Short mmCIF file of C-alpha atoms in Angstrom, two decimals:
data_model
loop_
_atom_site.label_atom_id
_atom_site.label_comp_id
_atom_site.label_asym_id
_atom_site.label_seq_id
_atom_site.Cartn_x
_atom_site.Cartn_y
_atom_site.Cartn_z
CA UNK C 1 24.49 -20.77 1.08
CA UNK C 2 21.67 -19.72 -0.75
CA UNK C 3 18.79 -21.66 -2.94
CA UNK C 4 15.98 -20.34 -5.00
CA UNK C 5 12.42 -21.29 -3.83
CA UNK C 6 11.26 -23.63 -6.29
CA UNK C 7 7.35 -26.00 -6.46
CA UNK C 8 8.30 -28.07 -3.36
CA UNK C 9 9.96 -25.51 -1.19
CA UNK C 10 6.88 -22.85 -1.98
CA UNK C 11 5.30 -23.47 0.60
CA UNK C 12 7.66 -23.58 3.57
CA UNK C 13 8.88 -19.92 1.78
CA UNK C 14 5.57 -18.44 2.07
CA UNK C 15 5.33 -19.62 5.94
CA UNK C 16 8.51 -17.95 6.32
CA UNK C 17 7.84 -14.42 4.72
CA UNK C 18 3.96 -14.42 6.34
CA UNK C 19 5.48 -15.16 9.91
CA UNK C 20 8.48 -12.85 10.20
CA UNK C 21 8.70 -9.73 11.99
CA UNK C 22 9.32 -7.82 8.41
CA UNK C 23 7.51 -9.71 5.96
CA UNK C 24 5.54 -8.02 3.43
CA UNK C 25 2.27 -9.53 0.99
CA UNK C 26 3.99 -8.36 -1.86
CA UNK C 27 6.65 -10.41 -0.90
CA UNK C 28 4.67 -12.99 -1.29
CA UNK C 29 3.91 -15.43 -4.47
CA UNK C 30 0.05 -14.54 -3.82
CA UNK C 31 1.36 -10.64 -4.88
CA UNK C 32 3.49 -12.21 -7.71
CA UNK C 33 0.05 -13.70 -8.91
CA UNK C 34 -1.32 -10.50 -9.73
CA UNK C 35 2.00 -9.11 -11.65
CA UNK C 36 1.76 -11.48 -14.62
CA UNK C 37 3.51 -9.36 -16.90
CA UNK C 38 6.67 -9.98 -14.33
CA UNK C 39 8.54 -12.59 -13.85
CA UNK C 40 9.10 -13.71 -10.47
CA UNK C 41 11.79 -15.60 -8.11
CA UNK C 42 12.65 -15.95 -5.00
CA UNK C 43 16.02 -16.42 -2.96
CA UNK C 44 16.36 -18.13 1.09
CA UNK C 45 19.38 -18.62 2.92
CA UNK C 46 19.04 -21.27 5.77
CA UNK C 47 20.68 -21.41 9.03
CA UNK C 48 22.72 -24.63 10.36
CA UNK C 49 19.33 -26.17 11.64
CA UNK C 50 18.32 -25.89 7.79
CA UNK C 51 15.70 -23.77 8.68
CA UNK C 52 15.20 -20.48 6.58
CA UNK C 53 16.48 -17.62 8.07
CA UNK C 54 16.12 -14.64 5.09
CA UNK C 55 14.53 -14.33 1.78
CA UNK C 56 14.13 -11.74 -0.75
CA UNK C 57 11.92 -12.24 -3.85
CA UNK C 58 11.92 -9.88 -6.66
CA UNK C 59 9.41 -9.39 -10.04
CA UNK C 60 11.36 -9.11 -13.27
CA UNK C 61 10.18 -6.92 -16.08
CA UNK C 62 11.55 -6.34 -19.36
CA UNK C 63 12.51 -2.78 -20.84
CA UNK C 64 10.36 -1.77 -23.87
CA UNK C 65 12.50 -2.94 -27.07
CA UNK C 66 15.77 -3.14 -25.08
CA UNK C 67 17.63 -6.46 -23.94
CA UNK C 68 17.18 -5.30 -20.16
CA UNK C 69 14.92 -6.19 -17.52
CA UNK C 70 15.09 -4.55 -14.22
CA UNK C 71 14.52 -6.40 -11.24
CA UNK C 72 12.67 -5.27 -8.27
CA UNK C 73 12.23 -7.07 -4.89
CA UNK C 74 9.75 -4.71 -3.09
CA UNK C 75 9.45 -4.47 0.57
CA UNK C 76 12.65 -6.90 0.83
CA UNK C 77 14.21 -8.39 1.98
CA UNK C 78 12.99 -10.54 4.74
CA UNK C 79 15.17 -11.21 7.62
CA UNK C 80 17.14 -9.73 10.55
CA UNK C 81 18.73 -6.70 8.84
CA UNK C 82 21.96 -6.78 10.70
CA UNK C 83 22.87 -9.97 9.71
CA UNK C 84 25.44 -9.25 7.52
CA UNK C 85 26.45 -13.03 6.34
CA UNK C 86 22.78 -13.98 5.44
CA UNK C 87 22.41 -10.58 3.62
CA UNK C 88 25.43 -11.44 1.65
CA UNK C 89 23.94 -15.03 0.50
CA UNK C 90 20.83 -13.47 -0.64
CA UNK C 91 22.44 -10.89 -2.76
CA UNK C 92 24.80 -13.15 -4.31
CA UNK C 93 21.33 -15.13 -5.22
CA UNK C 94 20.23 -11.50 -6.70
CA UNK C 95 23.46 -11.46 -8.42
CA UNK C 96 22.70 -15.27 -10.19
CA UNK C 97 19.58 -13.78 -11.83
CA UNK C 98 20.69 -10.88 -12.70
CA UNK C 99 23.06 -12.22 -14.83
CA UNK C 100 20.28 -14.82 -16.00
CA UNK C 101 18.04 -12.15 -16.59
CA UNK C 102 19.85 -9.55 -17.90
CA UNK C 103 19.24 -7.18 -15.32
CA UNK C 104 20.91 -3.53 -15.44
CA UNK C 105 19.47 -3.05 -11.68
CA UNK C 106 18.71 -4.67 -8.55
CA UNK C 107 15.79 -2.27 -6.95
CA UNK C 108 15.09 -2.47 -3.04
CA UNK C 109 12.79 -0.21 -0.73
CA UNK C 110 12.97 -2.78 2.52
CA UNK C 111 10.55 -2.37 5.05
CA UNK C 112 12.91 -0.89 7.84
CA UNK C 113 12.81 2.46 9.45
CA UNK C 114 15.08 5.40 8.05
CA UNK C 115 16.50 4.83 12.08
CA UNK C 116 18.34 1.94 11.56
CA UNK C 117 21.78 3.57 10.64
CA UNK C 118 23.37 -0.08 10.60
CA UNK C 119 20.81 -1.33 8.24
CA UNK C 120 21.78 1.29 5.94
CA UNK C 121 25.97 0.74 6.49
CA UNK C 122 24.82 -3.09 5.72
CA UNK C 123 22.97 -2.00 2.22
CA UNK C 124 26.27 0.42 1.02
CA UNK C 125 28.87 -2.22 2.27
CA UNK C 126 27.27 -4.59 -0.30
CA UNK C 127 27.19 -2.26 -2.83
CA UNK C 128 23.89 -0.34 -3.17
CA UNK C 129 22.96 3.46 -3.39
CA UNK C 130 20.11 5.38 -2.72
CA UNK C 131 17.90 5.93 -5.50
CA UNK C 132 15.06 8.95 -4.40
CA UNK C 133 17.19 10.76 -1.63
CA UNK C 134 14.60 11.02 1.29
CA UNK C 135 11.66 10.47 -0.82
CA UNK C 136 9.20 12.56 0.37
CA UNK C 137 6.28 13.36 -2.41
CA UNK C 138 6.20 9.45 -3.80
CA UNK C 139 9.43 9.59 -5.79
CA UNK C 140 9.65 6.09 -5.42
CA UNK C 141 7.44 2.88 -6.63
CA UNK C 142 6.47 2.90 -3.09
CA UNK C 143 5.58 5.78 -0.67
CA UNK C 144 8.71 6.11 1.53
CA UNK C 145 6.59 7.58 4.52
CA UNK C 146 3.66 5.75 5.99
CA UNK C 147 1.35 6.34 9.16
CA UNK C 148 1.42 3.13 11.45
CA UNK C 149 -1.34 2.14 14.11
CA UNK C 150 0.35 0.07 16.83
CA UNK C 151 -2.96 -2.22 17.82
CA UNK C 152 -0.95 -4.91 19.43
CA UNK C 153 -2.48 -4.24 22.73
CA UNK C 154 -5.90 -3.16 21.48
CA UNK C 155 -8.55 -6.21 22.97
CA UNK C 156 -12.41 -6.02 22.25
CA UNK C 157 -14.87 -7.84 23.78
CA UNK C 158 -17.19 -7.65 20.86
CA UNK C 159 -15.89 -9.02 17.57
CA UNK C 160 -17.08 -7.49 14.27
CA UNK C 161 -17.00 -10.95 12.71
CA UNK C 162 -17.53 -10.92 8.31
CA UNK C 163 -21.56 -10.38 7.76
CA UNK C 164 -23.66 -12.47 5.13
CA UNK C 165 -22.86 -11.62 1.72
CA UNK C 166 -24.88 -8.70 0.84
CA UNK C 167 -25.68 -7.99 4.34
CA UNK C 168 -24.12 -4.97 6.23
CA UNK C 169 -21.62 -5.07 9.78
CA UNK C 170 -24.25 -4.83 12.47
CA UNK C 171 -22.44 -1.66 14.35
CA UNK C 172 -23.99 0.63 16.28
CA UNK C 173 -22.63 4.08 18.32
CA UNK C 174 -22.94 1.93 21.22
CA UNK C 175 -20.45 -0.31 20.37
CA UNK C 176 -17.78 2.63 20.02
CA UNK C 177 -18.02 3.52 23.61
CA UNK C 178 -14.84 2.53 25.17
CA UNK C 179 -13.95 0.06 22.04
CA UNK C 180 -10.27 0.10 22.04
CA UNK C 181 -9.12 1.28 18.21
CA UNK C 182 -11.61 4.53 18.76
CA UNK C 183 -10.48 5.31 21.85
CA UNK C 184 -7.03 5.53 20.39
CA UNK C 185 -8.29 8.23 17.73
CA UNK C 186 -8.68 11.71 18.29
CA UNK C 187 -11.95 13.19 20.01
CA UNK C 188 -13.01 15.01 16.96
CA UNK C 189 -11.70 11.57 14.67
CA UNK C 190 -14.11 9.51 17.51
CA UNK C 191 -17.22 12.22 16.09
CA UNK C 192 -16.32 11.69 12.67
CA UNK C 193 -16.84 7.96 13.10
CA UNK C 194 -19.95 7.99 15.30
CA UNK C 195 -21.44 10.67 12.54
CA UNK C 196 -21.49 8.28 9.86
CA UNK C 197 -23.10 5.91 11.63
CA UNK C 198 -25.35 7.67 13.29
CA UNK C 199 -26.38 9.36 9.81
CA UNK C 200 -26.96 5.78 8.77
CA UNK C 201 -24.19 4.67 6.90
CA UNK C 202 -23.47 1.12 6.66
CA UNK C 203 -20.55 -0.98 5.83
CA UNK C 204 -20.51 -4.31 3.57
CA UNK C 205 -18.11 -6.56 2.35
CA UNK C 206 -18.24 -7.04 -1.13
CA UNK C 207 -16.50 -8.72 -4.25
CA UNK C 208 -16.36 -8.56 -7.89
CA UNK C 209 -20.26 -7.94 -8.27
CA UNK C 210 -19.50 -4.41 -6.81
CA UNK C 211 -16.16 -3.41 -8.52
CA UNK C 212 -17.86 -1.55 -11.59
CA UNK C 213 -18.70 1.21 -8.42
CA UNK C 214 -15.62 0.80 -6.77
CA UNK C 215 -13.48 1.38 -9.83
CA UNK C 216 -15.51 4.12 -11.14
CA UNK C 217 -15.60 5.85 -7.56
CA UNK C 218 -11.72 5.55 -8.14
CA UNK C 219 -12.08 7.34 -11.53
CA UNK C 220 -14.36 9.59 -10.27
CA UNK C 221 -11.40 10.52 -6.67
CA UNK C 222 -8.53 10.08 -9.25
CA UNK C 223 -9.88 12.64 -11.89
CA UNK C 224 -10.79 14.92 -8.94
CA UNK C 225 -7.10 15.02 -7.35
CA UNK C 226 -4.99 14.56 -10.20
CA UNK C 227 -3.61 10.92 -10.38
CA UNK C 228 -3.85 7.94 -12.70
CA UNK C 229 -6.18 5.14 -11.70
CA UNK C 230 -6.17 1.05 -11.66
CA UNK C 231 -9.09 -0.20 -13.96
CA UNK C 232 -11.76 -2.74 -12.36
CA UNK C 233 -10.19 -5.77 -13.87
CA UNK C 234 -6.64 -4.69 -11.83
CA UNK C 235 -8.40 -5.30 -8.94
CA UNK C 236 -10.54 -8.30 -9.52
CA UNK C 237 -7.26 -9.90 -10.48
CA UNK C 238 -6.14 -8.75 -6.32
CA UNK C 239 -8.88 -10.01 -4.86
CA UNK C 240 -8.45 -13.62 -6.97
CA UNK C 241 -4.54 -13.32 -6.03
CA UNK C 242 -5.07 -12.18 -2.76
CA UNK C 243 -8.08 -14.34 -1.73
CA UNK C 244 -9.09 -14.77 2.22
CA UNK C 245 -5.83 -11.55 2.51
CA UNK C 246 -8.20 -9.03 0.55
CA UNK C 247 -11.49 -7.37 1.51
CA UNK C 248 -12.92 -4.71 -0.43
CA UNK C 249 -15.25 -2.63 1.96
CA UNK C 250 -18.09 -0.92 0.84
CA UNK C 251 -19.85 2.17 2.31
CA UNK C 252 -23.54 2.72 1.18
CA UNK C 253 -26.18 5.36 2.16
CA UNK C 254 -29.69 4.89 1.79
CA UNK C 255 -28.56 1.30 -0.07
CA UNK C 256 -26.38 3.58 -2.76
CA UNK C 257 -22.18 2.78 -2.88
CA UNK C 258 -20.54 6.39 -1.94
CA UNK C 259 -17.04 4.67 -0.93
CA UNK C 260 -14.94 2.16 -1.00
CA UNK C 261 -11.25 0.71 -0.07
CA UNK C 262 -9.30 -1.89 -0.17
CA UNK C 263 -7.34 -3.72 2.20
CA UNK C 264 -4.95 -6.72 2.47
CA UNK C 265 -4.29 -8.65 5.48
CA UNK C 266 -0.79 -10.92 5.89
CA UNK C 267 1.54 -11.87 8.37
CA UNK C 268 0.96 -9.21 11.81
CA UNK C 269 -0.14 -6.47 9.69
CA UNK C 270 -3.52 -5.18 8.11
CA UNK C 271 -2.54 -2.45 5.30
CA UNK C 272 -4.84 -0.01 3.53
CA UNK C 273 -3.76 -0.36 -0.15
CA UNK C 274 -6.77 2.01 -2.21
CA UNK C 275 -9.79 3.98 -1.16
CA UNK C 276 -12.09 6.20 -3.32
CA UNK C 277 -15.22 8.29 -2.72
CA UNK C 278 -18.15 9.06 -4.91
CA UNK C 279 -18.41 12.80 -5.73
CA UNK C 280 -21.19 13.66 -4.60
CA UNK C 281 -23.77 16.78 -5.61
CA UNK C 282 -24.59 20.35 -4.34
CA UNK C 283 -28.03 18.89 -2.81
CA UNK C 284 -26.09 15.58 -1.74
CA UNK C 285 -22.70 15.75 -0.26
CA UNK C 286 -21.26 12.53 0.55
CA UNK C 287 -18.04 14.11 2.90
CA UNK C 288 -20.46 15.19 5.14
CA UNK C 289 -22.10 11.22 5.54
CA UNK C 290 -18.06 10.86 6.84
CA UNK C 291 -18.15 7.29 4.85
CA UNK C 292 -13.97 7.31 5.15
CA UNK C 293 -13.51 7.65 8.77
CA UNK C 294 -15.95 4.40 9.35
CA UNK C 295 -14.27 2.58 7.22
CA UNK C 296 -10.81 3.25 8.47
CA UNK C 297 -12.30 2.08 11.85
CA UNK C 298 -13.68 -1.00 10.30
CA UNK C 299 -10.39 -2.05 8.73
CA UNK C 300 -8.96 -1.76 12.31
CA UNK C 301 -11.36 -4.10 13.61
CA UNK C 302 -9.87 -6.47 11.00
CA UNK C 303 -6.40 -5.99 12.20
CA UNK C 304 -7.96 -6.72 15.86
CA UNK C 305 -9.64 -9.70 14.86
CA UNK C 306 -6.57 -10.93 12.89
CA UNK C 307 -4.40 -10.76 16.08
CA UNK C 308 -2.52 -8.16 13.98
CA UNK C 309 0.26 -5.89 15.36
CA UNK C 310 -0.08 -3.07 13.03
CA UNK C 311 -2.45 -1.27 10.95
CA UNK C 312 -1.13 0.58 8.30
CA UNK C 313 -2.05 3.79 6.33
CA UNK C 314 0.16 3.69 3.54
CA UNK C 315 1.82 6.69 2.04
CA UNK C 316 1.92 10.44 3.27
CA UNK C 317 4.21 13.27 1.91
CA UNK C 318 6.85 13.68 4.42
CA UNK C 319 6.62 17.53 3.56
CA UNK C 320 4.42 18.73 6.09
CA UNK C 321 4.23 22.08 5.81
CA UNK C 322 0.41 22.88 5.19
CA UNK C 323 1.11 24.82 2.01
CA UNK C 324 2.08 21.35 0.37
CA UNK C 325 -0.56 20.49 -1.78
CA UNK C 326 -0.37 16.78 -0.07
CA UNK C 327 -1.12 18.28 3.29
CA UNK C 328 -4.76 16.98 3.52
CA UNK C 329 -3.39 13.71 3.03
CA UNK C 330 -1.57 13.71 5.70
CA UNK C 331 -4.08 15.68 7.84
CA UNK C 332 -6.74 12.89 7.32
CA UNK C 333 -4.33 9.66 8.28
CA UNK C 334 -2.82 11.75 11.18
CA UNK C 335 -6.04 11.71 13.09
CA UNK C 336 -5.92 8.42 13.84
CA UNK C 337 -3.23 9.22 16.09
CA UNK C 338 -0.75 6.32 14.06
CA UNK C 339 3.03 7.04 13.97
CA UNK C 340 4.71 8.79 11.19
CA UNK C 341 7.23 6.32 9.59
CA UNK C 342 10.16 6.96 7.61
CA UNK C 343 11.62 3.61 5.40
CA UNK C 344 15.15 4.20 4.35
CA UNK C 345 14.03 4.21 0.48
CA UNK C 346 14.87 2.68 -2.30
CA UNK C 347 18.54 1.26 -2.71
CA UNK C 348 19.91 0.29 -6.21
CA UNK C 349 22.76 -1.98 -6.85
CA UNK C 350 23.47 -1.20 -10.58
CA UNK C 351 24.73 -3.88 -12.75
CA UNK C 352 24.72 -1.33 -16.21
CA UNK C 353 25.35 2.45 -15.53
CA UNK C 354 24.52 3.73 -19.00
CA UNK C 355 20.98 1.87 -19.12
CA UNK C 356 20.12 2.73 -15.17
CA UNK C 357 21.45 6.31 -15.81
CA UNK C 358 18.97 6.17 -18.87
CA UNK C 359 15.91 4.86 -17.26
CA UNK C 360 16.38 6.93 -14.43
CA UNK C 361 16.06 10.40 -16.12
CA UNK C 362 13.41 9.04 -18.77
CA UNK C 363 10.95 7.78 -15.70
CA UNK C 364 9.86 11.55 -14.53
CA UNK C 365 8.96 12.85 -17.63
CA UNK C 366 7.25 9.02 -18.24
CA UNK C 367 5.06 9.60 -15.25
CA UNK C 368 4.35 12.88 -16.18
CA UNK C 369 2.62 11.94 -20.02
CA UNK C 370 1.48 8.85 -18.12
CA UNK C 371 -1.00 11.31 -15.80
CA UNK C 372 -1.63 13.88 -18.41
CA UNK C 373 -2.94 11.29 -21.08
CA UNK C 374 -4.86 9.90 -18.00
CA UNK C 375 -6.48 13.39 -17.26
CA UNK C 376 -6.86 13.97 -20.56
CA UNK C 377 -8.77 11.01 -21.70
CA UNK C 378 -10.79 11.42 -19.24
CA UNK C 379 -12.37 14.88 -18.20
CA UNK C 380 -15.32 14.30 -20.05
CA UNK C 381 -16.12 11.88 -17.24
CA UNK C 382 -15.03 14.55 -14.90
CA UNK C 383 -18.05 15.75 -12.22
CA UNK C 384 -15.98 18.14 -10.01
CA UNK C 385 -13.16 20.75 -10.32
CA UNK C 386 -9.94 19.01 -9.64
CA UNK C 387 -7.94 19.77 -6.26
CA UNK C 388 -4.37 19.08 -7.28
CA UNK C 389 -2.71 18.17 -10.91
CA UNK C 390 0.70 17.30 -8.79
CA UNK C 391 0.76 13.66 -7.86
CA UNK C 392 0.06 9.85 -8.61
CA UNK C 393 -1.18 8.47 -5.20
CA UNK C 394 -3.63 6.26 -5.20
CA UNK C 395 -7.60 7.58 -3.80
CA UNK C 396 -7.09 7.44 -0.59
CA UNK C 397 -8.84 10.58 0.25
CA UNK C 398 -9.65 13.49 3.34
CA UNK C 399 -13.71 13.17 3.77
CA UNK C 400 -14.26 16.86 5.59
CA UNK C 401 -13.50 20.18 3.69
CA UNK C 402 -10.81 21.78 5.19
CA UNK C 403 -8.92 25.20 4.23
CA UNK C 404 -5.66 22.66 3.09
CA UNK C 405 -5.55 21.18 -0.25
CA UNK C 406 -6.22 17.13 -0.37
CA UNK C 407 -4.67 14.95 -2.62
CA UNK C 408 -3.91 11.30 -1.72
CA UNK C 409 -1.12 8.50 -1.56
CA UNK C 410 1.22 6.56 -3.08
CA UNK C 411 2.46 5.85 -6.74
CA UNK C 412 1.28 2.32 -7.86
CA UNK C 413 1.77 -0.90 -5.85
CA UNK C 414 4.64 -2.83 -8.40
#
C-alpha cells in the first residue's frame, strides 16, 4: 500500500532515494527546494519488513489562467523497475494527487536505459505513452541521451581534498601521471588537460561571491550558441538548496574567471548540471588556456573522492552525424571516453486529452518565442558571432575550434 512522505517520514525518504541504485537529486526534497513556484509530494510503497522499497516524487505547477496543473516526477521513479506490484502502488499514489491537484498529466523520464524492454512493457501496462519518440535534440524537459563515466573502480592515492576558500586545488602535471580518471581519457583529452595546467590555469571552489562571473560567462556561452540562460539568483538559490551536494568550480588565468560549471553530487553519482566560458578576444583566446577539459577532470576527482560510481555528462544529441549542428557537443563529452546512454524518455499517463493535446502542440512554438525574446533582448551584450540559433541546452561547451559546429546540452533542469 502506498503513503505520502510527510514531516516525520522526510527523512527516512530522502535516505531511501540518496542510497538506491536509481535515485536521482532532483528526486530529492533538497531539488524541490529550489522549484518554489511548484508544489511538491512524494509517494513510498513499503515492503512486509515496513521498509521502503519505491518512491516517486513529482513538482506540481499550475497552467497559466487554466484550472490545470501538470505534474512531473523527474528522473522517477525510484525502485526496482520490474517490480510490477510496487509500481502499481506508487501510481495509484500519482493517481490520489492528481485528482487533488487537478492534474491533466502525469509526466515521467525515469532514469533507466532505453535497453530495458520490460521496463518499458511495465510503463504501457499501467497506462502511459511516450511523449518525445526517441528524443534525440532535447525534445524533452530532460536530455534523453547522456555520456556516463563508469569510475567505480578508479582508486587514487592522492586525494584532491576542497582548498581554503579563495585558495586554488594544488594540482600539478605530475599528479596526472598514471592518476586513474586521466588515464581513462583519450591521449589527445590527457594533453588537453595537462595544457591548461601547464599554461597556468588554476581551479577554485567558489560560492555566491563569484556568481555575478559565472552567470554572466553563461550569458556571454548562451548568447554565443543560441540558448536561453538561468540568471545568477537561479543558481544561488541551487547552491542554498543543494548545500554540501553543489560546487561551483571556477577556472581563472592570471587571477581572472574565464570558466565555470556546476556540479551536484548525491547518492553514487557526481553529475555535471551547467558550464560556461568567457569569450575571450583576438589577442586573448581563452579555448586555447583549455579551462573546460581541467575542470571536467576536477569534477571526476569529486566523484572519486565521493566513492561515486558514475560521473555524468548530461545531455548529447543522439544525432551524430557531424553535419548536426550539436555535433561539437557531443565531440567534446565523447573524449572522455564515457558511455553513450539512451533513457527510455518521457512517458505520459494523461488524465485530460483535450488540455494535454493542447499543451503539447503550444510548448514548441513556446520554446521557440521563449529563445528568440532571449536573443533578442540581449545582443547588445553580445561579444562574438553566434554558432548555432537551433537549441536550448544549457553552456556546457567544446573548448578547441574544430571544423564541426558546437552548441551545448540540455533544455532546463525542471
Amino acid at each position: 500500500m502506498f503513503e505520502f512522505v510527510n514531516d516525520k517520514t522526510l527523512a527516512e525518504y530522502e535516505a531511501f532515494n540518496e542510497g538506491h541504485p536509481y535515485g536521482h537529486f532532483m528526486q530529492s526534497k533538497k531539488w524541490a527546494n529550489l522549484k518554489d513556484n511548484w508544489k511538491w509530494e512524494a509517494i513510498v510503497v513499503r515492503g512486509e519488513d515496513g521498509k521502503i522499497v519505491g518512491s516517486l516524487a513529482v513538482l506540481i505547477r499550475n497552467l497559466p489562467h487554466l484550472p490545470w496543473t501538470l505534474m512531473y516526477g523527474c528522473r522517477g521513479p525510484v525502485c526496482d523497475p520490474h517490480d510490477r506490484e510496487t509500481m502499481e502502488q506508487l501510481i495509484a499514489g500519482a493517481r490520489v494527487l492528481a485528482k487533488k491537484y487537478h492534474a491533466y498529466v502525469l509526466k515521467l523520464d525515469p532514469d533507466v536505459s532505453i535497453e530495458d524492454k520490460q521496463f518499458i512493457e511495465e510503463l504501457e501496462h499501467l497506462g502511459f505513452r511516450n511523449a518525445t519518440g526517441d528524443g534525440k535534440n532535447f525534445e524533452g524537459i530532460q536530455p534523453n541521451f547522456v555520456f556516463r563515466l563508469d569510475v567505480s573502480g578508479m582508486k587514487n592515492e592522492k586525494v584532491f581534498s576542497a582548498p581554503a576558500p579563495g585558495e586554488a586545488f594544488d594540482i600539478s602535471v605530475d599528479d596526472t601521471q598514471g592518476e586513474a580518471a586521466i588515464m581513462h581519457f583519450k591521449t589527445d583529452t590527457r594533453t588537453k588537460v595537462r595544457k591548461a595546467i601547464k599554461r597556468g590555469v588554476k581551479i577554485k571552489l567558489c560560492g555566491k561571491e563569484m556568481m555575478p562571473f559565472f552567470s554572466k560567462m553563461m550569458m556571454e556561452t548562451g548568447l554565443r550558441d543560441g540558448f536561453v540562460t538561468r540568471p545568477a539568483s537561479y543558481f544561488n538559490k541551487m547552491l542554498d538548496a543543494m548545500g554540501d551536494n553543489a560546487r561551483l568550480y571556477m577556472a581563472f588565468y592570471e587571477d581572472k574567471p574565464i570558466a565555470g560549471t556546476l556540479a551536484i553530487y548525491y547518492g553514487d553519482k557526481v553529475w555535471y548540471l551547467y558550464g560556461a566560458s568567457a569569450n575571450g578576444t583576438k589577442e586573448f583566446d581563452v579555448r586555447k588556456l583549455m579551462p573546460n577539459y581541467l575542470l571536467q577532470w576536477m569534477m571526476i576527482q569529486w566523484a572519486l573522492e565521493k566513492g561515486c560510481r558514475i560521473y555524468d555528462f548530461r545531455g548529447v544529441s543522439g544525432d551524430l552525424t557531424p553535419d548536426n549542428p550539436l555535433y561539437g557537443l557531443y565531440r567534446f563529452k565523447k573524449d572522455f571516453n564515457g558511455d553513450l546512454v539512451q533513457f527510455v524518455g518521457e512517458y505520459d499517463l494523461v488524465f485530460n486529452k483535450p488540455v494535454h493535446f493542447a499543451v503539447v502542440h503550444g510548448q514548441s512554438t513556446y520554446r521557440n518565442l521563449r529563445r528568440k525574446r532571449f536573443l533578442k533582448k540581449n545582443a547588445a551584450l553580445d561579444t562574438s558571432k553566434p554558432k548555432n540559433l537551433t537549441g536550448d541546452h544549457r553552456g556546457e561547451k567544446k573548448e578547441e575550434p574544430k571544423a564541426e559546429k558546437k552548441t551545448d546540452a540540455k533544455p532546463e533542469s525542471k
